[in-house]
mmCIF file of C-alpha atoms in Angstrom:
data_model
loop_
_atom_site.group_PDB
_atom_site.id
_atom_site.type_symbol
_atom_site.label_atom_id
_atom_site.label_comp_id
_atom_site.label_asym_id
_atom_site.label_seq_id
_atom_site.Cartn_x
_atom_site.Cartn_y
_atom_site.Cartn_z
ATOM 1 C CA VAL A 1153 7.979 23.298 16.689
ATOM 2 C CA LYS A 1154 11.218 24.286 18.284
ATOM 3 C CA THR A 1155 13.446 21.651 19.895
ATOM 4 C CA ILE A 1156 15.995 22.319 22.605
ATOM 5 C CA THR A 1157 18.490 19.641 23.500
ATOM 6 C CA VAL A 1158 19.542 19.276 27.108
ATOM 7 C CA GLY A 1159 21.718 16.730 28.923
ATOM 8 C CA GLY A 1160 25.541 16.801 28.925
ATOM 9 C CA ALA A 1161 27.733 19.746 29.711
ATOM 10 C CA SER A 1162 28.375 20.297 26.023
ATOM 11 C CA MET A 1163 24.656 20.996 25.588
ATOM 12 C CA ALA A 1164 24.239 23.363 28.468
ATOM 13 C CA ASN A 1165 24.333 26.317 26.149
ATOM 14 C CA GLY A 1166 20.799 25.596 24.991
ATOM 15 C CA LEU A 1167 21.514 24.370 21.504
ATOM 16 C CA SER A 1168 18.248 24.444 19.539
ATOM 17 C CA PHE A 1169 16.931 23.418 16.085
ATOM 18 C CA SER A 1170 13.726 23.962 14.185
ATOM 19 C CA ALA A 1171 11.716 20.786 13.775
ATOM 20 C CA GLU A 1172 8.362 19.417 12.837
ATOM 21 C CA ILE A 1173 6.106 16.791 14.416
ATOM 22 C CA ARG A 1174 5.224 13.882 12.139
ATOM 23 C CA PRO A 1175 3.428 10.625 12.663
ATOM 24 C CA ARG A 1176 5.807 7.735 13.033
ATOM 25 C CA VAL A 1177 3.892 5.596 10.583
ATOM 26 C CA GLU A 1178 2.444 7.407 7.576
ATOM 27 C CA SER A 1179 1.125 5.206 4.775
ATOM 28 C CA ARG A 1180 1.057 6.500 1.197
ATOM 29 C CA LEU A 1181 -2.037 4.828 -0.299
ATOM 30 C CA GLY A 1182 -2.757 4.235 -3.944
ATOM 31 C CA PHE A 1183 -5.224 2.312 -6.074
ATOM 32 C CA ARG A 1184 -4.127 -1.172 -7.230
ATOM 33 C CA VAL A 1185 -5.716 -0.399 -10.612
ATOM 34 C CA GLY A 1186 -5.753 2.676 -12.773
ATOM 35 C CA GLY A 1187 -8.802 4.805 -13.587
ATOM 36 C CA LYS A 1188 -10.677 8.075 -13.155
ATOM 37 C CA VAL A 1189 -11.409 9.318 -9.626
ATOM 38 C CA VAL A 1190 -15.138 9.901 -9.308
ATOM 39 C CA GLU A 1191 -15.587 10.292 -5.530
ATOM 40 C CA ARG A 1192 -13.686 11.344 -2.440
ATOM 41 C CA MET A 1193 -15.342 10.180 0.763
ATOM 42 C CA VAL A 1194 -13.022 11.930 3.263
ATOM 43 C CA GLU A 1195 -11.136 15.198 3.668
ATOM 44 C CA ILE A 1196 -7.801 16.033 5.220
ATOM 45 C CA GLY A 1197 -7.886 15.636 8.999
ATOM 46 C CA ALA A 1198 -10.639 13.015 8.960
ATOM 47 C CA VAL A 1199 -10.327 10.230 11.500
ATOM 48 C CA VAL A 1200 -10.923 6.922 9.731
ATOM 49 C CA ARG A 1201 -11.221 3.238 10.705
ATOM 50 C CA LYS A 1202 -9.552 0.289 9.036
ATOM 51 C CA ASP A 1203 -11.160 -0.668 5.709
ATOM 52 C CA GLN A 1204 -13.127 2.591 5.564
ATOM 53 C CA ALA A 1205 -13.575 3.811 1.959
ATOM 54 C CA LEU A 1206 -11.502 6.912 1.097
ATOM 55 C CA MET A 1207 -11.792 7.316 -2.686
ATOM 56 C CA ARG A 1208 -13.528 5.600 -5.578
ATOM 57 C CA LEU A 1209 -12.642 5.120 -9.230
ATOM 58 C CA ASP A 1210 -15.103 4.874 -12.121
ATOM 59 C CA PRO A 1211 -15.872 1.126 -12.190
ATOM 60 C CA ALA A 1212 -17.309 1.019 -15.734
ATOM 61 C CA ASP A 1213 -14.181 -0.202 -17.592
ATOM 62 C CA LEU A 1214 -13.296 -2.611 -14.760
ATOM 63 C CA GLN A 1215 -16.783 -4.102 -14.893
ATOM 64 C CA LEU A 1216 -16.591 -4.547 -18.640
ATOM 65 C CA ALA A 1217 -13.273 -6.370 -18.224
ATOM 66 C CA ALA A 1218 -14.849 -8.629 -15.603
ATOM 67 C CA ASN A 1219 -17.771 -9.345 -17.907
ATOM 68 C CA ALA A 1220 -15.348 -10.265 -20.702
ATOM 69 C CA SER A 1221 -13.575 -12.638 -18.375
ATOM 70 C CA GLN A 1222 -16.851 -14.350 -17.522
ATOM 71 C CA ALA A 1223 -17.535 -14.770 -21.245
ATOM 72 C CA GLN A 1224 -14.107 -16.384 -21.680
ATOM 73 C CA ILE A 1225 -14.989 -18.861 -18.898
ATOM 74 C CA ALA A 1226 -18.163 -19.819 -20.736
ATOM 75 C CA SER A 1227 -16.269 -20.333 -23.960
ATOM 76 C CA ALA A 1228 -13.548 -22.381 -22.245
ATOM 77 C CA LYS A 1229 -16.156 -24.413 -20.393
ATOM 78 C CA ALA A 1230 -17.880 -25.324 -23.673
ATOM 79 C CA ASN A 1231 -14.568 -26.391 -25.195
ATOM 80 C CA ASP A 1232 -13.749 -28.420 -22.100
ATOM 81 C CA ASP A 1233 -17.139 -30.192 -22.190
ATOM 82 C CA VAL A 1234 -16.527 -31.188 -25.866
ATOM 83 C CA ALA A 1235 -12.975 -32.378 -25.112
ATOM 84 C CA GLN A 1236 -14.049 -34.411 -22.110
ATOM 85 C CA ALA A 1237 -16.907 -36.050 -24.057
ATOM 86 C CA ALA A 1238 -14.544 -36.858 -26.929
ATOM 87 C CA LEU A 1239 -12.094 -38.466 -24.476
ATOM 88 C CA LYS A 1240 -14.837 -40.574 -22.988
ATOM 89 C CA ARG A 1241 -16.002 -41.788 -26.407
ATOM 90 C CA THR A 1242 -12.459 -42.458 -27.583
ATOM 91 C CA ALA A 1243 -11.682 -44.471 -24.414
ATOM 92 C CA GLU A 1244 -14.742 -46.606 -25.083
ATOM 93 C CA LEU A 1245 -13.718 -47.180 -28.683
ATOM 94 C CA VAL A 1246 -10.194 -48.208 -27.576
ATOM 95 C CA ARG A 1247 -11.731 -50.642 -25.143
ATOM 96 C CA GLN A 1248 -13.602 -52.177 -28.087
ATOM 97 C CA ASN A 1249 -10.442 -52.102 -30.242
ATOM 98 C CA PHE A 1250 -12.021 -49.750 -32.817
ATOM 99 C CA VAL A 1251 -9.284 -47.092 -32.538
ATOM 100 C CA SER A 1252 -5.612 -47.184 -31.625
ATOM 101 C CA ALA A 1253 -4.081 -46.296 -28.301
ATOM 102 C CA ALA A 1254 -2.116 -43.538 -30.060
ATOM 103 C CA GLN A 1255 -5.358 -41.806 -31.040
ATOM 104 C CA LEU A 1256 -6.482 -42.028 -27.411
ATOM 105 C CA GLU A 1257 -3.301 -40.319 -26.279
ATOM 106 C CA GLN A 1258 -3.913 -37.518 -28.721
ATOM 107 C CA VAL A 1259 -7.474 -37.007 -27.468
ATOM 108 C CA GLU A 1260 -6.222 -37.108 -23.878
ATOM 109 C CA GLY A 1261 -3.743 -34.293 -24.672
ATOM 110 C CA GLN A 1262 -6.519 -32.179 -26.239
ATOM 111 C CA ALA A 1263 -8.714 -32.791 -23.143
ATOM 112 C CA LYS A 1264 -5.922 -31.734 -20.804
ATOM 113 C CA ALA A 1265 -5.297 -28.610 -22.881
ATOM 114 C CA ALA A 1266 -8.981 -27.705 -22.770
ATOM 115 C CA ARG A 1267 -9.106 -28.190 -19.002
ATOM 116 C CA ALA A 1268 -6.024 -26.027 -18.513
ATOM 117 C CA ALA A 1269 -7.565 -23.317 -20.693
ATOM 118 C CA LEU A 1270 -10.693 -23.405 -18.528
ATOM 119 C CA GLN A 1271 -8.643 -23.078 -15.327
ATOM 120 C CA ALA A 1272 -6.728 -20.134 -16.832
ATOM 121 C CA ALA A 1273 -9.959 -18.437 -17.784
ATOM 122 C CA GLN A 1274 -11.312 -18.916 -14.212
ATOM 123 C CA ALA A 1275 -8.109 -17.424 -12.770
ATOM 124 C CA ASN A 1276 -8.390 -14.419 -15.118
ATOM 125 C CA ALA A 1277 -12.012 -13.996 -14.127
ATOM 126 C CA ALA A 1278 -11.042 -13.984 -10.417
ATOM 127 C CA ILE A 1279 -8.472 -11.232 -11.147
ATOM 128 C CA GLY A 1280 -11.235 -9.261 -12.919
ATOM 129 C CA VAL A 1281 -13.522 -9.569 -9.963
ATOM 130 C CA ASN A 1282 -10.793 -8.391 -7.637
ATOM 131 C CA ALA A 1283 -10.087 -5.457 -9.935
ATOM 132 C CA THR A 1284 -13.683 -4.210 -9.531
ATOM 133 C CA GLN A 1285 -13.169 -4.249 -5.786
ATOM 134 C CA TYR A 1286 -9.872 -2.418 -6.088
ATOM 135 C CA ALA A 1287 -11.775 0.534 -7.589
ATOM 136 C CA VAL A 1288 -12.472 1.581 -3.962
ATOM 137 C CA LEU A 1289 -9.469 2.785 -1.970
ATOM 138 C CA ARG A 1290 -9.748 1.724 1.692
ATOM 139 C CA ALA A 1291 -7.738 2.659 4.776
ATOM 140 C CA ASP A 1292 -5.242 -0.024 5.748
ATOM 141 C CA GLY A 1293 -5.582 0.856 9.474
ATOM 142 C CA ASN A 1294 -7.099 3.200 12.023
ATOM 143 C CA GLY A 1295 -5.644 6.701 11.627
ATOM 144 C CA VAL A 1296 -5.945 10.249 10.413
ATOM 145 C CA VAL A 1297 -5.900 11.427 6.789
ATOM 146 C CA THR A 1298 -2.943 13.808 6.454
ATOM 147 C CA ALA A 1299 -3.030 14.484 2.714
ATOM 148 C CA LEU A 1300 -5.144 13.925 -0.395
ATOM 149 C CA GLU A 1301 -3.182 13.988 -3.633
ATOM 150 C CA ALA A 1302 -5.881 13.373 -6.211
ATOM 151 C CA GLU A 1303 -8.952 15.340 -7.241
ATOM 152 C CA ILE A 1304 -12.295 14.257 -8.626
ATOM 153 C CA GLY A 1305 -11.951 13.771 -12.373
ATOM 154 C CA GLN A 1306 -8.245 13.040 -12.268
ATOM 155 C CA VAL A 1307 -7.018 9.921 -14.011
ATOM 156 C CA VAL A 1308 -4.477 8.042 -11.901
ATOM 157 C CA ALA A 1309 -2.228 5.125 -12.666
ATOM 158 C CA ALA A 1310 -2.104 1.935 -10.642
ATOM 159 C CA GLY A 1311 0.137 2.435 -7.585
ATOM 160 C CA THR A 1312 0.192 6.216 -7.769
ATOM 161 C CA PRO A 1313 -0.060 7.593 -4.166
ATOM 162 C CA VAL A 1314 -3.328 9.495 -3.840
ATOM 163 C CA ALA A 1315 -3.676 9.735 -0.060
ATOM 164 C CA ARG A 1316 -1.547 9.703 3.057
ATOM 165 C CA LEU A 1317 -2.705 8.154 6.315
ATOM 166 C CA ALA A 1318 -1.103 8.623 9.726
ATOM 167 C CA VAL A 1319 -1.529 5.273 11.463
ATOM 168 C CA GLY A 1320 -1.386 4.973 15.275
ATOM 169 C CA ASN A 1321 -0.748 7.552 17.947
ATOM 170 C CA ASP A 1322 3.048 7.541 17.992
ATOM 171 C CA LYS A 1323 4.618 10.861 16.889
ATOM 172 C CA ASP A 1324 8.164 11.789 15.966
ATOM 173 C CA VAL A 1325 10.013 15.063 16.186
ATOM 174 C CA VAL A 1326 12.078 15.338 12.985
ATOM 175 C CA PHE A 1327 14.846 17.863 12.521
ATOM 176 C CA SER A 1328 18.212 18.200 10.787
ATOM 177 C CA VAL A 1329 21.554 19.034 12.264
ATOM 178 C CA PRO A 1330 24.960 19.979 10.711
ATOM 179 C CA GLU A 1331 27.826 17.571 10.871
ATOM 180 C CA GLN A 1332 29.585 19.382 13.649
ATOM 181 C CA SER A 1333 26.590 18.866 15.918
ATOM 182 C CA LEU A 1334 25.952 15.238 15.007
ATOM 183 C CA ARG A 1335 28.112 13.872 17.800
ATOM 184 C CA LEU A 1336 25.768 15.399 20.362
ATOM 185 C CA PHE A 1337 22.875 13.119 19.316
ATOM 186 C CA LYS A 1338 22.961 9.461 20.184
ATOM 187 C CA ARG A 1339 20.175 6.900 20.113
ATOM 188 C CA GLY A 1340 18.454 6.972 23.529
ATOM 189 C CA SER A 1341 19.505 10.524 24.410
ATOM 190 C CA THR A 1342 16.806 12.851 25.776
ATOM 191 C CA LEU A 1343 15.562 16.075 24.191
ATOM 192 C CA GLN A 1344 13.080 18.743 25.256
ATOM 193 C CA VAL A 1345 10.542 19.940 22.726
ATOM 194 C CA GLN A 1346 8.852 23.318 22.885
ATOM 195 C CA LEU A 1347 5.831 24.192 20.763
ATOM 196 C CA TRP A 1348 5.414 27.747 19.454
ATOM 197 C CA ALA A 1349 1.744 27.492 20.405
ATOM 198 C CA MET A 1350 2.570 26.495 24.001
ATOM 199 C CA PRO A 1351 5.340 28.818 25.240
ATOM 200 C CA GLY A 1352 7.000 27.672 28.447
ATOM 201 C CA VAL A 1353 5.831 24.079 28.085
ATOM 202 C CA SER A 1354 8.460 21.444 27.372
ATOM 203 C CA LEU A 1355 7.705 17.930 26.208
ATOM 204 C CA PRO A 1356 10.245 15.076 26.591
ATOM 205 C CA ALA A 1357 11.403 13.180 23.517
ATOM 206 C CA MET A 1358 13.980 10.410 23.017
ATOM 207 C CA VAL A 1359 16.239 10.097 19.992
ATOM 208 C CA ARG A 1360 15.387 6.872 18.185
ATOM 209 C CA ASP A 1361 17.063 7.303 14.804
ATOM 210 C CA VAL A 1362 20.121 9.177 13.548
ATOM 211 C CA SER A 1363 20.642 9.358 9.795
ATOM 212 C CA ALA A 1364 23.789 7.520 8.674
ATOM 213 C CA ALA A 1365 24.306 9.728 5.600
ATOM 214 C CA ALA A 1366 24.001 13.456 4.995
ATOM 215 C CA ASP A 1367 21.276 14.886 2.770
ATOM 216 C CA PRO A 1368 22.832 15.431 -0.681
ATOM 217 C CA LEU A 1369 21.392 18.981 -0.946
ATOM 218 C CA THR A 1370 21.596 20.424 2.546
ATOM 219 C CA ARG A 1371 24.525 18.286 3.799
ATOM 220 C CA THR A 1372 22.720 17.922 7.120
ATOM 221 C CA TYR A 1373 21.755 14.805 9.044
ATOM 222 C CA THR A 1374 18.191 13.927 9.972
ATOM 223 C CA ILE A 1375 17.331 13.152 13.593
ATOM 224 C CA LYS A 1376 14.070 11.486 14.671
ATOM 225 C CA ALA A 1377 12.996 11.541 18.277
ATOM 226 C CA ASN A 1378 9.978 9.792 19.775
ATOM 227 C CA LEU A 1379 7.580 12.298 21.362
ATOM 228 C CA ASN A 1380 6.555 10.009 24.190
ATOM 229 C CA ASP A 1381 4.208 12.185 26.153
ATOM 230 C CA ALA A 1382 2.619 14.158 23.309
ATOM 231 C CA LYS A 1383 -1.168 13.995 23.219
#
């Protein structure tokens, strides 16, 4: 797009800058676990709904880990049953004065340790179950897929962005200006935006953000304006 600023007398000369239209909110989505991408359910430009599946990892390894966690629960449960039964027997023997209170305290400690191990195994199993669900990447809101950064067969690490999703209908006009022109752009000032595909048509936009620091490479400042009436 091409933006033309209008307003004060200092801008009457038709000062213009190249710009691009971007969604105001663009989420970079990634899997919460690592693995091999086996399926892409959408393509660039697809309109998606919240929680719609976008990509899927191979769940085999995640399922094996979840099965191992379930086996750990079974082992911890068996140990806990033995420890609780021993505690019950020891408490009865203490009541009959057959064993000392010190021995009862020792058995109680072992029972508490066994119960804690069981709870830890259950928590790990819950994490494993969640991990199998994380093998499917889902949209975090209604929007449009603007980029897909992973291909089928690619192995990705947890957290690596693999898709970008434009959420909502708000759009920004983003452009850069040199330092000598920065004073012309204040938050709330009005701009006119012209699209190359629509000559003669101007769309209003309002400056909502002015970069506080220059880009280290270009030494220009980024301006973002809300394209209020864009469809």
